[in-house]
Tab-separated table of N, CA, C and O and ligand atoms in Angstrom:
chain	number	residue	atom	x	y	z
A	8	UNK	N	-52.134	17.775	-62.920
A	8	UNK	CA	-51.669	17.362	-61.595
A	8	UNK	C	-52.570	17.945	-60.503
A	8	UNK	O	-52.862	19.119	-60.511
A	9	UNK	N	-52.982	17.081	-59.638
A	9	UNK	CA	-53.822	17.586	-58.557
A	9	UNK	C	-53.011	17.747	-57.289
A	9	UNK	O	-52.113	16.965	-56.990
A	10	UNK	N	-53.348	18.764	-56.611
A	10	UNK	CA	-52.631	19.063	-55.384
A	10	UNK	C	-53.614	19.063	-54.216
A	10	UNK	O	-54.746	19.491	-54.368
A	11	UNK	N	-53.158	18.517	-53.125
A	11	UNK	CA	-54.016	18.511	-51.949
A	11	UNK	C	-54.156	19.921	-51.390
A	11	UNK	O	-53.159	20.528	-51.009
A	12	UNK	N	-55.370	20.347	-51.368
A	12	UNK	CA	-55.591	21.659	-50.768
A	12	UNK	C	-56.308	21.468	-49.440
A	12	UNK	O	-57.459	21.039	-49.404
A	13	UNK	N	-55.585	21.756	-48.416
A	13	UNK	CA	-56.178	21.639	-47.091
A	13	UNK	C	-56.970	22.893	-46.786
A	13	UNK	O	-56.482	23.991	-46.985
A	14	UNK	N	-58.163	22.682	-46.320
A	14	UNK	CA	-58.925	23.856	-45.911
A	14	UNK	C	-58.461	24.289	-44.530
A	14	UNK	O	-58.475	23.510	-43.586
A	15	UNK	N	-58.023	25.495	-44.487
A	15	UNK	CA	-57.545	26.040	-43.226
A	15	UNK	C	-58.647	26.894	-42.613
A	15	UNK	O	-59.156	27.810	-43.232
A	16	UNK	N	-58.997	26.510	-41.437
A	16	UNK	CA	-60.055	27.232	-40.739
A	16	UNK	C	-59.538	28.579	-40.253
A	16	UNK	O	-58.373	28.698	-39.864
A	17	UNK	N	-60.401	29.551	-40.317
A	17	UNK	CA	-59.995	30.881	-39.869
A	17	UNK	C	-60.363	31.085	-38.408
A	17	UNK	O	-61.464	30.775	-37.995
A	18	UNK	N	-59.420	31.583	-37.685
A	18	UNK	CA	-59.677	31.886	-36.286
A	18	UNK	C	-59.322	33.332	-36.009
A	18	UNK	O	-58.373	33.860	-36.582
A	19	UNK	N	-60.075	33.903	-35.094
A	19	UNK	CA	-59.728	35.244	-34.642
A	19	UNK	C	-58.715	35.075	-33.510
A	19	UNK	O	-58.833	34.182	-32.684
A	20	UNK	N	-57.719	35.921	-33.526
A	20	UNK	CA	-56.666	35.852	-32.512
A	20	UNK	C	-57.248	36.019	-31.105
A	20	UNK	O	-57.888	37.022	-30.825
A	21	UNK	N	-57.033	35.020	-30.220
A	21	UNK	CA	-57.584	35.104	-28.863
A	21	UNK	C	-57.052	36.303	-28.088
A	21	UNK	O	-57.773	36.917	-27.316
A	22	UNK	N	-55.791	36.596	-28.309
A	22	UNK	CA	-55.159	37.690	-27.594
A	22	UNK	C	-55.746	39.041	-28.016
A	22	UNK	O	-56.018	39.901	-27.189
A	23	UNK	N	-55.933	39.210	-29.303
A	23	UNK	CA	-56.540	40.439	-29.810
A	23	UNK	C	-58.025	40.475	-29.461
A	23	UNK	O	-58.571	41.519	-29.128
A	24	UNK	N	-58.651	39.325	-29.513
A	24	UNK	CA	-60.065	39.203	-29.204
A	24	UNK	C	-60.351	39.706	-27.792
A	24	UNK	O	-61.354	40.375	-27.549
A	25	UNK	N	-59.442	39.407	-26.894
A	25	UNK	CA	-59.571	39.845	-25.506
A	25	UNK	C	-59.539	41.365	-25.413
A	25	UNK	O	-60.040	41.944	-24.463
A	26	UNK	N	-58.929	41.986	-26.403
A	26	UNK	CA	-58.870	43.453	-26.422
A	26	UNK	C	-59.900	44.022	-27.395
A	26	UNK	O	-59.780	45.145	-27.856
A	27	UNK	N	-60.878	43.160	-27.711
A	27	UNK	CA	-61.976	43.566	-28.592
A	27	UNK	C	-61.521	43.976	-29.986
A	27	UNK	O	-62.030	44.907	-30.591
A	28	UNK	N	-60.491	43.281	-30.463
A	28	UNK	CA	-60.030	43.509	-31.832
A	28	UNK	C	-60.210	42.199	-32.593
A	28	UNK	O	-59.758	41.151	-32.142
A	29	UNK	N	-60.895	42.267	-33.707
A	29	UNK	CA	-61.071	41.069	-34.529
A	29	UNK	C	-59.963	40.989	-35.557
A	29	UNK	O	-59.978	41.680	-36.576
A	30	UNK	N	-58.990	40.158	-35.254
A	30	UNK	CA	-57.863	40.007	-36.170
A	30	UNK	C	-57.698	38.534	-36.471
A	30	UNK	O	-57.486	37.726	-35.565
A	31	UNK	N	-57.821	38.171	-37.737
A	31	UNK	CA	-57.677	36.762	-38.091
A	31	UNK	C	-56.219	36.338	-38.022
A	31	UNK	O	-55.319	37.101	-38.363
A	32	UNK	N	-56.050	35.111	-37.581
A	32	UNK	CA	-54.705	34.568	-37.467
A	32	UNK	C	-54.230	34.066	-38.829
A	32	UNK	O	-55.017	33.613	-39.638
A	33	UNK	N	-52.948	34.152	-39.051
A	33	UNK	CA	-52.361	33.578	-40.252
A	33	UNK	C	-51.887	32.178	-39.896
A	33	UNK	O	-51.613	31.878	-38.738
A	34	UNK	N	-51.810	31.327	-40.913
A	34	UNK	CA	-51.432	29.944	-40.657
A	34	UNK	C	-50.056	29.623	-41.218
A	34	UNK	O	-49.774	29.899	-42.386
A	35	UNK	N	-49.220	29.080	-40.362
A	35	UNK	CA	-47.890	28.668	-40.782
A	35	UNK	C	-47.930	27.166	-41.043
A	35	UNK	O	-47.993	26.366	-40.120
A	36	UNK	N	-47.947	26.787	-42.303
A	36	UNK	CA	-48.092	25.372	-42.656
A	36	UNK	C	-46.939	24.509	-42.177
A	36	UNK	O	-47.117	23.371	-41.787
A	37	UNK	N	-45.750	25.056	-42.223
A	37	UNK	CA	-44.580	24.283	-41.802
A	37	UNK	C	-44.604	23.968	-40.316
A	37	UNK	O	-44.315	22.851	-39.903
A	38	UNK	N	-44.942	24.974	-39.539
A	38	UNK	CA	-44.977	24.784	-38.089
A	38	UNK	C	-46.326	24.252	-37.623
A	38	UNK	O	-46.472	23.821	-36.484
A	39	UNK	N	-47.315	24.259	-38.565
A	39	UNK	CA	-48.682	23.870	-38.241
A	39	UNK	C	-49.217	24.669	-37.071
A	39	UNK	O	-49.816	24.143	-36.143
A	40	UNK	N	-48.941	25.932	-37.131
A	40	UNK	CA	-49.370	26.824	-36.063
A	40	UNK	C	-49.996	28.082	-36.644
A	40	UNK	O	-49.678	28.495	-37.749
A	41	UNK	N	-50.863	28.642	-35.852
A	41	UNK	CA	-51.441	29.928	-36.225
A	41	UNK	C	-50.642	31.027	-35.549
A	41	UNK	O	-50.145	30.845	-34.442
A	42	UNK	N	-50.503	32.129	-36.221
A	42	UNK	CA	-49.841	33.259	-35.584
A	42	UNK	C	-50.548	34.549	-35.963
A	42	UNK	O	-51.248	34.631	-36.971
A	43	UNK	N	-50.356	35.524	-35.108
A	43	UNK	CA	-51.020	36.804	-35.292
A	43	UNK	C	-50.007	37.831	-35.787
A	43	UNK	O	-48.906	37.913	-35.275
A	44	UNK	N	-50.418	38.568	-36.791
A	44	UNK	CA	-49.519	39.588	-37.333
A	44	UNK	C	-49.572	40.877	-36.512
A	44	UNK	O	-48.749	41.762	-36.674
A	45	UNK	N	-50.589	40.945	-35.677
A	45	UNK	CA	-50.768	42.174	-34.928
A	45	UNK	C	-50.066	42.115	-33.565
A	45	UNK	O	-49.440	43.060	-33.143
A	46	UNK	N	-50.238	40.982	-32.884
A	46	UNK	CA	-49.543	40.814	-31.615
A	46	UNK	C	-48.607	39.621	-31.776
A	46	UNK	O	-48.381	39.153	-32.882
A	47	UNK	N	-48.081	39.106	-30.683
A	47	UNK	CA	-47.109	38.024	-30.822
A	47	UNK	C	-47.716	36.658	-30.562
A	47	UNK	O	-47.016	35.702	-30.251
A	48	UNK	N	-49.048	36.557	-30.691
A	48	UNK	CA	-49.706	35.289	-30.401
A	48	UNK	C	-49.339	34.191	-31.399
A	48	UNK	O	-49.359	34.396	-32.604
A	49	UNK	N	-48.969	33.032	-30.853
A	49	UNK	CA	-48.728	31.849	-31.669
A	49	UNK	C	-49.412	30.678	-30.976
A	49	UNK	O	-49.277	30.499	-29.768
A	50	UNK	N	-50.156	29.880	-31.734
A	50	UNK	CA	-50.817	28.760	-31.095
A	50	UNK	C	-51.266	27.701	-32.071
A	50	UNK	O	-51.471	27.957	-33.254
A	51	UNK	N	-51.388	26.490	-31.553
A	51	UNK	CA	-51.897	25.383	-32.353
A	51	UNK	C	-53.421	25.463	-32.368
A	51	UNK	O	-54.018	26.142	-31.537
A	52	UNK	N	-54.006	24.712	-33.294
A	52	UNK	CA	-55.465	24.691	-33.397
A	52	UNK	C	-56.085	24.348	-32.045
A	52	UNK	O	-57.043	24.975	-31.608
A	53	UNK	N	-55.503	23.360	-31.365
A	53	UNK	CA	-56.032	22.918	-30.077
A	53	UNK	C	-56.053	24.055	-29.058
A	53	UNK	O	-56.994	24.193	-28.292
A	54	UNK	N	-54.993	24.849	-29.082
A	54	UNK	CA	-54.903	25.963	-28.134
A	54	UNK	C	-56.035	26.961	-28.358
A	54	UNK	O	-56.654	27.443	-27.417
A	55	UNK	N	-56.262	27.232	-29.630
A	55	UNK	CA	-57.278	28.223	-29.978
A	55	UNK	C	-58.673	27.690	-29.669
A	55	UNK	O	-59.501	28.374	-29.092
A	56	UNK	N	-58.890	26.419	-30.049
A	56	UNK	CA	-60.183	25.790	-29.774
A	56	UNK	C	-60.447	25.794	-28.272
A	56	UNK	O	-61.562	26.052	-27.816
A	57	UNK	N	-59.404	25.494	-27.521
A	57	UNK	CA	-59.507	25.433	-26.071
A	57	UNK	C	-59.883	26.805	-25.505
A	57	UNK	O	-60.716	26.918	-24.614
A	58	UNK	N	-59.254	27.816	-26.045
A	58	UNK	CA	-59.530	29.176	-25.598
A	58	UNK	C	-60.997	29.525	-25.804
A	58	UNK	O	-61.669	30.025	-24.899
A	59	UNK	N	-61.498	29.218	-26.989
A	59	UNK	CA	-62.872	29.573	-27.284
A	59	UNK	C	-63.876	28.703	-26.542
A	59	UNK	O	-64.956	29.163	-26.196
A	60	UNK	N	-63.491	27.465	-26.290
A	60	UNK	CA	-64.346	26.571	-25.509
A	60	UNK	C	-64.476	27.116	-24.095
A	60	UNK	O	-65.566	27.181	-23.527
A	61	UNK	N	-63.351	27.552	-23.525
A	61	UNK	CA	-63.334	28.107	-22.180
A	61	UNK	C	-64.116	29.419	-22.140
A	61	UNK	O	-64.837	29.695	-21.187
A	62	UNK	N	-63.973	30.187	-23.199
A	62	UNK	CA	-64.662	31.469	-23.272
A	62	UNK	C	-66.174	31.271	-23.318
A	62	UNK	O	-66.919	31.920	-22.590
A	63	UNK	N	-66.613	30.329	-24.148
A	63	UNK	CA	-68.041	30.060	-24.272
A	63	UNK	C	-68.607	29.531	-22.963
A	63	UNK	O	-69.703	29.877	-22.562
A	64	UNK	N	-67.803	28.690	-22.303
A	64	UNK	CA	-68.213	28.102	-21.042
A	64	UNK	C	-68.396	29.194	-19.990
A	64	UNK	O	-69.375	29.218	-19.264
A	65	UNK	N	-67.447	30.111	-19.939
A	65	UNK	CA	-67.499	31.195	-18.970
A	65	UNK	C	-68.710	32.078	-19.232
A	65	UNK	O	-69.388	32.525	-18.312
A	66	UNK	N	-68.967	32.290	-20.514
A	66	UNK	CA	-70.086	33.140	-20.889
A	66	UNK	C	-71.400	32.454	-20.543
A	66	UNK	O	-72.325	33.068	-20.053
A	67	UNK	N	-71.430	31.164	-20.796
A	67	UNK	CA	-72.637	30.395	-20.536
A	67	UNK	C	-72.929	30.363	-19.047
A	67	UNK	O	-74.062	30.439	-18.618
A	68	UNK	N	-71.871	30.266	-18.275
A	68	UNK	CA	-72.007	30.221	-16.824
A	68	UNK	C	-72.673	31.503	-16.324
A	68	UNK	O	-73.523	31.478	-15.449
A	69	UNK	N	-72.267	32.613	-16.894
A	69	UNK	CA	-72.850	33.898	-16.520
A	69	UNK	C	-74.319	33.963	-16.893
A	69	UNK	O	-75.134	34.508	-16.163
A	70	UNK	N	-74.630	33.376	-18.050
A	70	UNK	CA	-76.004	33.415	-18.528
A	70	UNK	C	-76.893	32.505	-17.695
A	70	UNK	O	-78.096	32.719	-17.600
A	71	UNK	N	-76.279	31.499	-17.114
A	71	UNK	CA	-77.036	30.522	-16.359
A	71	UNK	C	-77.475	31.065	-14.995
A	71	UNK	O	-78.307	30.478	-14.329
A	72	UNK	N	-76.865	32.158	-14.594
A	72	UNK	CA	-77.292	32.747	-13.315
A	72	UNK	C	-77.637	34.222	-13.492
A	72	UNK	O	-76.862	35.105	-13.158
A	73	UNK	N	-78.813	34.449	-14.025
A	73	UNK	CA	-79.226	35.824	-14.283
A	73	UNK	C	-79.556	36.595	-13.014
A	73	UNK	O	-79.604	37.810	-13.014
A	74	UNK	N	-79.840	35.876	-11.935
A	74	UNK	CA	-80.191	36.544	-10.693
A	74	UNK	C	-79.038	36.477	-9.698
A	74	UNK	O	-78.286	35.507	-9.686
A	75	UNK	N	-78.921	37.490	-8.846
A	75	UNK	CA	-77.874	37.445	-7.825
A	75	UNK	C	-78.068	36.238	-6.921
A	75	UNK	O	-79.211	35.845	-6.659
A	76	UNK	N	-76.985	35.666	-6.497
A	76	UNK	CA	-77.105	34.469	-5.666
A	76	UNK	C	-77.758	34.823	-4.323
A	76	UNK	O	-77.743	35.976	-3.889
A	77	UNK	N	-78.287	33.817	-3.691
A	77	UNK	CA	-78.994	34.018	-2.416
A	77	UNK	C	-78.095	34.642	-1.367
A	77	UNK	O	-76.924	34.370	-1.305
A	78	UNK	N	-78.713	35.440	-0.555
A	78	UNK	CA	-77.946	36.058	0.534
A	78	UNK	C	-77.914	35.127	1.731
A	78	UNK	O	-78.893	34.445	2.021
A	79	UNK	N	-76.788	35.120	2.400
A	79	UNK	CA	-76.686	34.272	3.578
A	79	UNK	C	-76.648	35.107	4.847
A	79	UNK	O	-76.170	36.214	4.813
B	27	ZN	ZN1	-53.279	39.025	-31.987
């Protein structure tokens, strides 16, 4: 008998990540949500992806302006 094995992507908890702690989220298949065993973070894949997309964007923005802005 073959069983469908869904590959579950691993994510680091955004809430812990903000505190510089790398803690992987556990996945609740029934709720289809990720949750953190360390803090109370619960989120869907979209939430987590969104967090990291925003984080990368913010970081990129900083990198895009290495020099102080012009003085007025
Ligand atoms: Zn956490």
